[in-house]
Amino acid sequence: MGVFTVLTRFIVQPLSVVDDELVPKVGMTFRTLEDAGKFYRNYAKASGFSTRVRCTNRKGNEIKNQLITCSREGKWKSKISPTEKTNPTAGLNCPARIYIHTLKDVGAWIISKVVLDHSHPCCPSKAEMLKQHRELSMSIRRTIENNDEAGIRPSKTYQSFVAAAGGHRELNFIEKDVRNYITREVRNIPSKLNGYKAHADIEQQMSHVVWNSHSKDSFDRNWNDFLVNFGLADNKWLSGNVFLNSAAEVEQAERESDAADFHTVIPCATKSPIETQFQDAYTQAKFREVQAQFRGKANCITRLKNSALGYSVYEVGEQVSSSILDKFAVTYDSVAAEVKCQCLLFESREILCRHALSVLSFEQVSQVSPRYILERWSKKVKRRHTHIKSSHDEPLIEPRSKRFDQLVFRSQNICEFASESEELTAILHRAYDNIMAEMEAVKAKRKGTSSLSHEEANLESVNELQSPPRIRTRGRPKNRLGSKLEKQIANATKKKKTKVLSELMRECYIQINLFDAASAAHSSSSQYQGQI
């Protein structure tokens, strides 16, 4: 309980936008432990966090209870020194959790304890980028396997998924997941490289390049060096740049970076409160640059030259090597809270240099002025270009192709569900047969009646259309945009008048025949003859 007491002032209440049916409550029962875990994962995704199994108690081979917590629970202490550790850490002693135990007599599982509060903010819009909530469906995995067998690069495969789904945001996985699946599950690599004498070294170096390249530029550089060193430049399967420098990819990379900034934290290398200030404000990429200056501060020696009315001049010596000591002039205005260094690093790269940080430490400054924390490097900045529509947002395809893509995309989930058993597969086959018969009947019925009804509707409404007003112009009359429509209206009207006239003539013909027959029967009546 002591941990929760300490974290009271950091507690963030659960989001109210989550459907109440998704919120775990004490007393909820489930048929299996897997169902309970899936329920909590769905709640976590809707709320904006991920989970992990903290501990599982067993009696023999049977599970008795299980504790599932927020993935940011605990404060793991690294064996690596903070001055050397640069990888981000996610642990924040988050108290959110559920406790599940079995009901042996009933054969079910029940939630006996629930903590909904978190020690960190939760963002549902970024939940899809968390590793737990990213997944590859069966259809996606089959496509990856087929494309890999055909020699299609992972980046191309991922881009095909993006195009089919309508954008990066419509996918619940990233390009890294595609690469991981190929590396760990497909293992196409030995068969491609067994022909080379040093294939073991090639595989080892390839793995090193894939897993230790932290940016696109570094990957391109390391991959090209790898091809040259092993003489693989002519290998069509290996050669080529696997990253495309497009605006959509840049946006996706920054989305992933934003999710990492939100969900993880790079530990401070020093005890300086100023470093903590930058850690809270800056993105991980920019904070790494700042942190390098804090590490370099250890090589600096600060000496006060003169001071008057809050304005001080310092000489900072930096031990570049065992025999070289560079000197820099640094000024500090305590009234304006302004520091300037001769090296002009802040003016060029917009980060405080190690010389200025050394002076601030000498002056015992705990917080730097906001002028030195630029908004453009803030992890909370709202990127404008992420709202720019790309070609994936509104694909320029004909309606039938668009409908086809939507049907295929939805049918994949149905097929994956039905493939779990023969019974479900048979049900889906019967449903397909019934649906096909129904669609064929509708299509046949529509084919026989649609043309007539369409024509009749046009003829009935044609009199409601009015031509645009005619305006006399000088010279030769010009073609107008409405001339084609006028001809169609005139033709339709003419056909209708002709039809009406034909009906009148037919009725008159019948009447004449009747009159002729009557006159032949009563030819003796002169009075009737006169009337005829």
Coordinates of C-alpha atoms in Angstrom, one line a residue:
M1 CA 0.0 0.0 0.0
G2 CA 3.0 2.3 0.5
V3 CA 3.6 2.5 -3.2
F4 CA 0.1 3.6 -4.0
T5 CA 0.2 6.2 -1.2
V6 CA 3.3 7.8 -2.7
L7 CA 1.7 7.9 -6.2
T8 CA -1.5 9.5 -5.1
R9 CA -0.7 12.9 -6.4
F10 CA 0.3 11.5 -9.8
I11 CA -2.9 9.4 -10.3
V12 CA -4.7 9.9 -13.6
Q13 CA -8.4 8.9 -13.5
P14 CA -9.5 6.4 -16.2
L15 CA -11.0 7.9 -19.3
S16 CA -14.7 8.4 -19.3
V17 CA -15.1 7.8 -23.0
V18 CA -14.7 4.1 -22.6
D19 CA -17.9 2.1 -22.8
D20 CA -19.0 1.0 -19.4
E21 CA -19.4 -2.6 -20.6
L22 CA -15.7 -2.7 -21.3
V23 CA -14.6 -1.5 -17.9
P24 CA -13.5 -4.4 -15.6
K25 CA -15.4 -4.7 -12.3
V26 CA -15.1 -6.9 -9.2
G27 CA -17.4 -9.9 -9.5
M28 CA -17.2 -10.3 -13.3
T29 CA -17.0 -14.0 -14.3
F30 CA -15.5 -15.6 -17.4
R31 CA -15.6 -19.1 -18.8
T32 CA -11.8 -19.3 -19.2
L33 CA -8.7 -17.4 -18.1
E34 CA -8.0 -16.6 -21.7
D35 CA -11.4 -14.8 -22.0
A36 CA -10.6 -12.7 -18.9
G37 CA -7.2 -11.7 -20.3
K38 CA -8.7 -10.8 -23.7
F39 CA -11.4 -8.7 -22.0
Y40 CA -8.8 -6.7 -20.1
R41 CA -6.7 -6.3 -23.2
N42 CA -9.7 -4.9 -25.1
Y43 CA -10.3 -2.5 -22.2
A44 CA -6.6 -1.5 -22.3
K45 CA -6.8 -0.8 -26.0
A46 CA -9.9 1.3 -25.7
S47 CA -8.3 3.3 -22.8
G48 CA -4.9 3.8 -24.3
F49 CA -2.5 1.5 -22.5
S50 CA -1.1 -2.1 -22.7
T51 CA -1.0 -4.9 -20.2
R52 CA 1.2 -7.8 -19.1
V53 CA 0.9 -10.8 -16.9
R54 CA 2.7 -9.9 -13.6
C55 CA 2.5 -13.3 -11.9
T56 CA 0.7 -16.6 -12.1
N57 CA 0.2 -18.9 -9.2
R58 CA -0.1 -22.6 -9.8
K59 CA -0.9 -25.8 -7.8
G60 CA 0.7 -28.6 -9.8
N61 CA -0.2 -28.1 -13.4
E62 CA -3.4 -26.0 -12.7
I63 CA -3.4 -22.2 -12.6
K64 CA -5.1 -20.9 -9.4
N65 CA -4.9 -17.1 -9.9
Q66 CA -3.3 -14.5 -12.1
L67 CA -2.3 -10.9 -11.7
I68 CA -2.5 -8.7 -14.9
T69 CA -1.1 -5.2 -14.6
C70 CA -0.5 -2.1 -16.8
S71 CA 2.7 -2.6 -18.7
R72 CA 4.2 0.4 -17.0
E73 CA 3.9 -1.2 -13.6
G74 CA 7.1 -1.5 -11.6
K75 CA 10.3 0.4 -11.7
W76 CA 12.9 -2.0 -13.2
K77 CA 16.4 -1.1 -12.2
S78 CA 18.9 -1.5 -14.9
K79 CA 22.3 -3.0 -14.2
I80 CA 23.8 -0.5 -16.7
S81 CA 25.0 2.8 -15.3
P82 CA 22.6 5.7 -16.0
T83 CA 25.5 7.6 -17.6
E84 CA 25.8 4.9 -20.2
K85 CA 22.2 3.7 -20.6
T86 CA 20.3 5.5 -23.4
N87 CA 17.5 3.0 -24.2
P88 CA 14.1 4.3 -23.0
T89 CA 12.3 2.7 -20.1
A90 CA 8.6 2.4 -19.6
G91 CA 8.3 1.6 -15.9
L92 CA 6.5 4.2 -13.8
N93 CA 5.1 2.2 -10.9
C94 CA 1.6 2.3 -12.4
P95 CA -0.9 0.7 -10.0
A96 CA -3.6 -0.2 -12.6
R97 CA -4.3 -4.0 -12.5
I98 CA -6.9 -6.8 -12.1
Y99 CA -6.6 -9.9 -10.0
I100 CA -8.3 -13.1 -11.3
H101 CA -8.8 -16.4 -9.5
T102 CA -10.6 -19.6 -10.3
L103 CA -13.9 -20.8 -9.0
K104 CA -13.2 -24.5 -8.8
D105 CA -16.8 -25.6 -7.9
V106 CA -18.3 -23.5 -10.8
G107 CA -15.5 -24.1 -13.3
A108 CA -15.2 -20.4 -14.1
W109 CA -12.9 -17.4 -13.4
I110 CA -13.8 -14.3 -11.4
I111 CA -12.2 -10.8 -11.0
S112 CA -11.7 -10.3 -7.3
K113 CA -9.7 -7.0 -7.4
V114 CA -9.6 -4.0 -9.8
V115 CA -7.5 -0.9 -9.8
L116 CA -8.4 1.5 -12.7
D117 CA -6.1 4.4 -11.8
H118 CA -2.8 5.0 -13.7
S119 CA 0.3 6.9 -12.7
H120 CA 0.6 8.2 -16.3
P121 CA -1.7 9.7 -18.9
C122 CA -3.4 7.3 -21.3
C123 CA -4.1 8.1 -25.0
P124 CA -6.5 5.8 -26.9
S125 CA -5.4 7.3 -30.2
K126 CA -1.9 6.0 -29.7
A127 CA -2.9 2.6 -28.4
E128 CA -2.8 1.0 -31.8
M129 CA 1.0 1.8 -31.9
L130 CA 1.7 -0.2 -28.7
K131 CA 3.3 -3.6 -29.4
Q132 CA 0.6 -5.6 -27.6
H133 CA -2.2 -4.2 -29.8
R134 CA -0.4 -4.7 -33.1
E135 CA -1.2 -8.0 -34.8
L136 CA -1.0 -9.7 -38.1
S137 CA -4.1 -11.5 -39.3
M138 CA -4.0 -14.8 -41.1
S139 CA -4.6 -13.2 -44.5
I140 CA -1.8 -10.7 -43.8
R141 CA 0.6 -13.4 -42.8
R142 CA -0.2 -15.5 -45.9
T143 CA 0.4 -12.4 -48.1
I144 CA 3.8 -11.7 -46.4
E145 CA 4.8 -15.4 -46.9
N146 CA 3.8 -15.4 -50.6
N147 CA 5.5 -12.0 -51.3
D148 CA 8.6 -13.1 -49.5
E149 CA 8.8 -16.3 -51.6
A150 CA 8.4 -14.2 -54.7
G151 CA 11.3 -12.0 -53.7
I152 CA 9.3 -8.9 -52.8
R153 CA 10.9 -6.6 -50.3
P154 CA 9.2 -6.2 -46.9
S155 CA 8.9 -2.4 -47.5
K156 CA 7.0 -3.1 -50.8
T157 CA 4.8 -5.6 -49.1
Y158 CA 4.0 -3.2 -46.3
Q159 CA 3.2 -0.4 -48.8
S160 CA 0.8 -2.7 -50.6
F161 CA -1.1 -3.2 -47.3
V162 CA -1.1 0.6 -46.8
A163 CA -2.5 1.1 -50.3
A164 CA -5.2 -1.6 -49.9
A165 CA -6.3 -0.3 -46.5
G166 CA -6.4 3.3 -47.5
G167 CA -3.5 4.7 -45.4
H168 CA -1.2 3.9 -42.5
R169 CA -3.8 4.8 -39.9
E170 CA -6.1 2.0 -41.2
L171 CA -3.6 -0.7 -40.3
N172 CA -3.1 -2.2 -36.8
F173 CA 0.6 -3.1 -37.4
I174 CA 3.7 -1.3 -38.7
E175 CA 6.5 -2.2 -41.1
K176 CA 8.7 -3.5 -38.3
D177 CA 6.1 -6.2 -37.6
V178 CA 6.3 -7.4 -41.2
R179 CA 10.1 -7.6 -40.9
N180 CA 9.9 -9.4 -37.6
Y181 CA 7.6 -12.0 -39.0
I182 CA 9.8 -12.7 -41.9
T183 CA 12.9 -12.9 -39.8
R184 CA 11.5 -15.0 -37.0
E185 CA 8.8 -17.1 -38.7
V186 CA 9.4 -17.4 -42.4
R187 CA 13.2 -17.8 -42.3
N188 CA 13.8 -17.6 -46.1
I189 CA 17.4 -16.4 -45.6
P190 CA 19.4 -19.7 -45.3
S191 CA 18.0 -21.0 -48.6
K192 CA 19.0 -17.8 -50.4
L193 CA 22.5 -17.7 -49.0
N194 CA 23.6 -21.3 -48.8
G195 CA 25.4 -20.9 -52.1
Y196 CA 27.9 -18.5 -50.6
K197 CA 31.0 -19.8 -49.0
A198 CA 30.8 -17.4 -46.0
H199 CA 27.0 -17.6 -45.7
A200 CA 27.2 -17.9 -41.9
D201 CA 29.1 -14.6 -41.6
I202 CA 26.7 -13.0 -44.1
E203 CA 23.7 -14.0 -42.1
Q204 CA 25.2 -12.8 -38.9
Q205 CA 26.2 -9.4 -40.4
M206 CA 22.8 -9.1 -42.1
S207 CA 21.0 -9.7 -38.7
H208 CA 23.3 -7.0 -37.2
V209 CA 22.4 -4.5 -39.8
V210 CA 18.6 -5.2 -39.5
W211 CA 18.4 -5.0 -35.7
N212 CA 21.0 -2.3 -35.0
S213 CA 20.1 0.4 -37.5
H214 CA 18.1 3.0 -35.6
S215 CA 17.2 5.2 -38.6
K216 CA 16.6 5.1 -42.3
D217 CA 19.9 6.8 -43.1
S218 CA 21.9 4.5 -40.8
F219 CA 20.2 1.5 -42.4
D220 CA 20.9 2.6 -45.9
R221 CA 24.6 3.3 -45.0
N222 CA 25.0 0.0 -43.2
W223 CA 23.2 -2.0 -45.8
N224 CA 25.3 -0.7 -48.7
D225 CA 28.5 -1.3 -46.7
F226 CA 27.3 -4.9 -46.1
L227 CA 26.7 -5.5 -49.8
V228 CA 30.1 -4.1 -50.8
N229 CA 32.1 -5.9 -48.0
F230 CA 30.6 -9.3 -49.0
G231 CA 30.5 -8.7 -52.8
L232 CA 26.7 -9.0 -52.9
A233 CA 26.0 -5.8 -55.0
D234 CA 25.0 -8.0 -57.9
N235 CA 22.6 -10.1 -55.8
K236 CA 19.1 -9.1 -57.0
W237 CA 17.4 -10.5 -53.9
L238 CA 19.6 -8.5 -51.5
S239 CA 20.4 -5.3 -53.5
G240 CA 18.2 -2.3 -53.5
N241 CA 17.1 0.3 -51.0
V242 CA 14.4 -1.1 -48.8
F243 CA 13.1 2.3 -47.6
L244 CA 11.2 4.8 -49.7
N245 CA 11.6 8.4 -48.9
S246 CA 8.0 9.5 -49.2
A247 CA 5.9 11.9 -47.2
A248 CA 3.6 9.0 -46.0
E249 CA 6.6 7.1 -44.6
V250 CA 7.9 10.2 -42.8
E251 CA 4.5 10.7 -41.2
Q252 CA 4.4 7.1 -40.1
A253 CA 7.9 7.2 -38.7
E254 CA 7.0 10.3 -36.7
R255 CA 3.8 8.6 -35.4
E256 CA 5.8 5.8 -34.1
S257 CA 8.3 8.2 -32.6
D258 CA 5.4 10.1 -30.9
A259 CA 4.1 6.9 -29.5
A260 CA 7.5 6.0 -28.1
D261 CA 7.8 9.5 -26.6
F262 CA 4.4 9.1 -25.0
H263 CA 4.9 5.6 -23.7
T264 CA 8.6 5.4 -22.7
V265 CA 11.2 7.6 -21.1
I266 CA 15.0 7.8 -21.5
P267 CA 16.6 7.8 -18.1
C268 CA 18.7 10.8 -17.1
A269 CA 22.5 10.4 -17.2
T270 CA 23.1 12.9 -14.3
K271 CA 21.3 14.2 -11.2
S272 CA 21.0 17.6 -12.8
P273 CA 17.4 19.0 -12.5
I274 CA 18.0 20.8 -15.8
E275 CA 18.4 17.5 -17.5
T276 CA 15.1 16.3 -16.0
Q277 CA 13.5 19.5 -17.3
F278 CA 14.6 18.6 -20.9
Q279 CA 13.6 15.0 -20.3
D280 CA 10.0 16.0 -19.6
A281 CA 9.8 18.5 -22.5
Y282 CA 11.8 17.1 -25.4
T283 CA 11.3 14.2 -27.8
Q284 CA 13.5 11.3 -27.3
A285 CA 15.5 12.1 -30.4
K286 CA 16.3 15.6 -29.3
F287 CA 16.8 14.7 -25.7
R288 CA 19.6 12.3 -26.8
E289 CA 21.4 15.3 -28.3
V290 CA 20.9 17.3 -25.1
Q291 CA 22.0 14.3 -23.0
A292 CA 25.3 14.1 -24.9
Q293 CA 26.1 17.6 -23.8
F294 CA 25.4 16.7 -20.2
R295 CA 27.8 13.8 -20.5
G296 CA 30.4 16.1 -22.0
K297 CA 30.1 18.5 -19.1
A298 CA 32.2 16.1 -17.1
N299 CA 35.2 17.1 -19.1
C300 CA 34.7 20.8 -18.5
I301 CA 36.5 23.0 -15.9
T302 CA 34.7 26.3 -15.0
R303 CA 36.6 29.4 -13.7
L304 CA 35.0 32.8 -12.9
K305 CA 36.9 35.7 -14.6
N306 CA 34.9 38.7 -13.3
S307 CA 31.4 39.5 -12.1
A308 CA 29.4 42.8 -11.6
L309 CA 25.7 43.6 -11.1
G310 CA 24.6 40.1 -11.8
Y311 CA 26.6 39.8 -15.1
S312 CA 29.4 37.2 -15.0
V313 CA 32.1 36.2 -17.4
Y314 CA 33.5 32.6 -17.2
E315 CA 36.3 30.7 -18.8
V316 CA 35.4 27.1 -19.4
G317 CA 38.2 24.7 -20.3
E318 CA 37.3 21.4 -22.0
Q319 CA 39.7 18.5 -21.9
V320 CA 39.5 17.3 -25.5
S321 CA 42.4 14.9 -25.1
S322 CA 45.1 14.1 -22.6
S323 CA 47.2 17.0 -23.9
I324 CA 44.7 19.4 -25.4
L325 CA 42.6 21.8 -23.4
D326 CA 40.2 24.1 -25.3
K327 CA 39.0 27.3 -23.7
F328 CA 35.7 29.0 -24.2
A329 CA 34.3 32.3 -22.9
V330 CA 30.8 32.0 -21.4
T331 CA 28.7 34.9 -20.1
Y332 CA 25.8 34.6 -17.7
D333 CA 23.2 37.3 -16.9
S334 CA 21.4 36.3 -13.7
V335 CA 18.8 39.1 -14.1
A336 CA 17.7 38.1 -17.6
A337 CA 18.5 34.4 -16.9
E338 CA 20.5 34.3 -20.1
V339 CA 23.7 32.3 -20.9
K340 CA 25.8 32.6 -24.0
C341 CA 28.8 30.6 -25.1
Q342 CA 31.6 31.3 -27.6
C343 CA 31.0 28.0 -29.3
L344 CA 27.6 29.2 -30.5
L345 CA 26.1 25.6 -30.3
F346 CA 22.7 26.9 -29.3
E347 CA 22.6 29.4 -32.2
S348 CA 23.4 26.6 -34.7
R349 CA 21.8 23.4 -33.3
E350 CA 19.3 25.0 -30.8
I351 CA 20.6 23.0 -27.8
L352 CA 22.6 24.3 -24.8
C353 CA 26.3 23.3 -25.0
R354 CA 28.2 21.6 -22.3
H355 CA 30.1 24.8 -21.6
A356 CA 26.9 26.7 -20.9
L357 CA 25.6 23.8 -18.8
S358 CA 28.8 23.8 -16.8
V359 CA 28.3 27.5 -16.0
L360 CA 24.6 27.0 -15.1
S361 CA 25.7 24.2 -12.7
F362 CA 28.4 26.5 -11.2
E363 CA 25.7 29.2 -10.7
Q364 CA 23.4 26.5 -9.1
V365 CA 20.6 27.1 -11.6
S366 CA 17.9 24.4 -11.3
Q367 CA 15.6 25.5 -14.2
V368 CA 16.6 27.1 -17.5
S369 CA 14.6 29.9 -19.1
P370 CA 11.8 28.8 -21.4
R371 CA 13.7 30.5 -24.3
Y372 CA 16.1 27.5 -24.3
I373 CA 13.3 24.9 -24.6
L374 CA 12.0 25.3 -28.1
E375 CA 8.4 24.2 -29.0
R376 CA 9.5 22.6 -32.2
W377 CA 11.3 19.9 -30.3
S378 CA 8.6 19.4 -27.7
K379 CA 7.0 15.9 -27.5
K380 CA 3.6 17.7 -27.0
V381 CA 3.7 19.7 -30.2
K382 CA 0.9 19.1 -32.7
R383 CA 2.4 18.2 -36.0
R384 CA 0.6 20.0 -38.8
H385 CA 1.8 17.9 -41.7
T386 CA 0.2 14.8 -40.2
H387 CA -3.2 16.3 -41.1
I388 CA -2.3 16.7 -44.8
K389 CA -4.2 14.3 -46.9
S390 CA -2.2 11.8 -48.9
S391 CA -3.0 9.7 -51.9
H392 CA -4.2 6.9 -49.6
D393 CA -6.9 9.1 -48.0
E394 CA -9.2 9.2 -51.1
P395 CA -8.1 6.6 -53.6
L396 CA -8.9 7.6 -57.2
I397 CA -10.4 4.3 -58.3
E398 CA -13.7 3.4 -60.0
P399 CA -16.7 2.6 -57.7
R400 CA -16.7 -1.1 -58.6
S401 CA -13.0 -1.5 -57.7
K402 CA -13.5 0.3 -54.5
R403 CA -16.5 -1.9 -53.5
F404 CA -14.4 -5.0 -54.5
D405 CA -11.5 -3.9 -52.2
Q406 CA -13.9 -3.3 -49.3
L407 CA -15.5 -6.7 -49.7
V408 CA -12.2 -8.5 -49.9
F409 CA -10.9 -6.7 -46.8
R410 CA -14.0 -7.6 -44.8
S411 CA -14.2 -11.2 -46.0
Q412 CA -10.6 -11.9 -44.7
N413 CA -11.8 -11.7 -41.1
I414 CA -14.7 -14.0 -41.8
C415 CA -12.5 -16.6 -43.6
E416 CA -10.0 -16.5 -40.7
F417 CA -12.7 -17.1 -38.2
A418 CA -14.3 -19.9 -40.2
S419 CA -11.0 -21.7 -40.8
E420 CA -10.8 -22.7 -37.1
S421 CA -12.9 -25.8 -37.6
E422 CA -14.6 -27.9 -40.3
E423 CA -18.0 -27.1 -38.9
L424 CA -17.5 -23.4 -39.2
T425 CA -16.0 -23.8 -42.7
A426 CA -19.1 -25.8 -43.8
I427 CA -21.4 -23.1 -42.4
L428 CA -19.6 -20.4 -44.4
H429 CA -19.7 -22.5 -47.6
R430 CA -23.5 -22.9 -47.2
A431 CA -23.8 -19.2 -46.5
Y432 CA -21.8 -18.5 -49.7
D433 CA -24.0 -20.7 -51.8
N434 CA -27.2 -19.1 -50.4
I435 CA -25.9 -15.6 -50.9
M436 CA -24.7 -16.4 -54.4
A437 CA -28.1 -17.8 -55.4
E438 CA -29.9 -14.7 -53.9
M439 CA -27.6 -12.3 -55.7
E440 CA -28.0 -14.1 -59.0
A441 CA -31.8 -13.9 -58.6
V442 CA -31.7 -10.2 -57.9
K443 CA -29.4 -9.6 -60.8
A444 CA -31.6 -11.5 -63.2
K445 CA -34.7 -9.7 -62.0
R446 CA -33.0 -6.3 -62.2
K447 CA -31.8 -7.1 -65.7
G448 CA -35.3 -7.7 -67.0
T449 CA -37.0 -4.7 -65.4
S450 CA -34.4 -2.0 -64.9
S451 CA -34.3 -0.9 -68.5
L452 CA -38.1 -0.5 -68.9
S453 CA -38.6 1.2 -65.6
H454 CA -35.7 3.6 -66.2
E455 CA -37.1 4.6 -69.6
E456 CA -40.6 5.1 -68.3
A457 CA -39.4 7.2 -65.5
N458 CA -37.5 9.4 -67.9
L459 CA -40.6 9.8 -70.2
E460 CA -42.9 10.6 -67.3
S461 CA -40.6 13.3 -65.9
V462 CA -39.4 14.7 -69.2
N463 CA -42.2 17.3 -69.3
E464 CA -41.1 18.7 -66.0
L465 CA -37.7 19.7 -67.5
Q466 CA -37.6 23.2 -69.0
S467 CA -35.1 24.5 -71.5
P468 CA -32.9 27.4 -70.7
P469 CA -34.1 30.8 -72.0
R470 CA -33.0 31.6 -75.5
I471 CA -31.1 34.8 -76.1
R472 CA -30.7 36.2 -79.6
T473 CA -27.1 36.8 -80.6
R474 CA -25.6 38.5 -83.5
G475 CA -24.0 36.6 -86.3
R476 CA -23.9 32.8 -86.6
P477 CA -25.6 31.0 -83.7
K478 CA -23.2 29.3 -81.4
N479 CA -23.5 25.8 -79.9
R480 CA -24.7 25.9 -76.3
L481 CA -24.1 23.4 -73.5
G482 CA -27.8 22.8 -73.3
S483 CA -28.3 21.9 -77.0
K484 CA -27.8 18.2 -76.5
L485 CA -30.2 18.1 -73.6
E486 CA -32.8 20.1 -75.6
K487 CA -32.6 17.5 -78.4
Q488 CA -33.1 14.6 -76.0
I489 CA -36.1 16.4 -74.5
A490 CA -37.5 17.2 -77.9
N491 CA -37.1 13.6 -79.2
A492 CA -38.7 12.2 -76.1
T493 CA -41.6 14.7 -76.3
K494 CA -42.0 13.9 -80.0
K495 CA -42.1 10.2 -79.3
K496 CA -44.8 10.7 -76.6
K497 CA -46.9 12.9 -78.9
T498 CA -46.6 10.3 -81.7
K499 CA -47.7 7.6 -79.3
V500 CA -50.7 9.6 -78.2
L501 CA -51.6 10.4 -81.8
S502 CA -51.3 6.7 -82.8
E503 CA -53.7 5.8 -80.1
L504 CA -56.3 8.5 -81.2
M505 CA -56.0 7.3 -84.8
R506 CA -56.6 3.7 -83.7
E507 CA -59.7 4.6 -81.8
C508 CA -61.1 6.7 -84.7
Y509 CA -60.5 3.7 -87.1
I510 CA -62.5 1.5 -84.8
Q511 CA -65.3 4.0 -84.5
I512 CA -65.5 4.3 -88.3
N513 CA -65.7 0.5 -88.7
L514 CA -68.5 0.4 -86.2
F515 CA -70.3 3.2 -88.1
D516 CA -69.9 1.4 -91.4
A517 CA -71.4 -1.8 -90.0
A518 CA -74.3 0.0 -88.5
S519 CA -75.1 1.8 -91.8
A520 CA -75.0 -1.6 -93.7
A521 CA -77.5 -3.1 -91.3
H522 CA -79.9 -0.2 -91.5
S523 CA -79.6 0.9 -95.1
S524 CA -83.4 1.1 -95.4
S525 CA -83.7 3.9 -92.9
S526 CA -83.2 7.1 -94.9
Q527 CA -83.3 9.2 -91.8
Y528 CA -80.3 7.3 -90.4
Q529 CA -78.6 7.4 -93.8
G530 CA -78.9 11.1 -93.8
Q531 CA -77.3 11.3 -90.4
I532 CA -74.3 9.2 -91.5

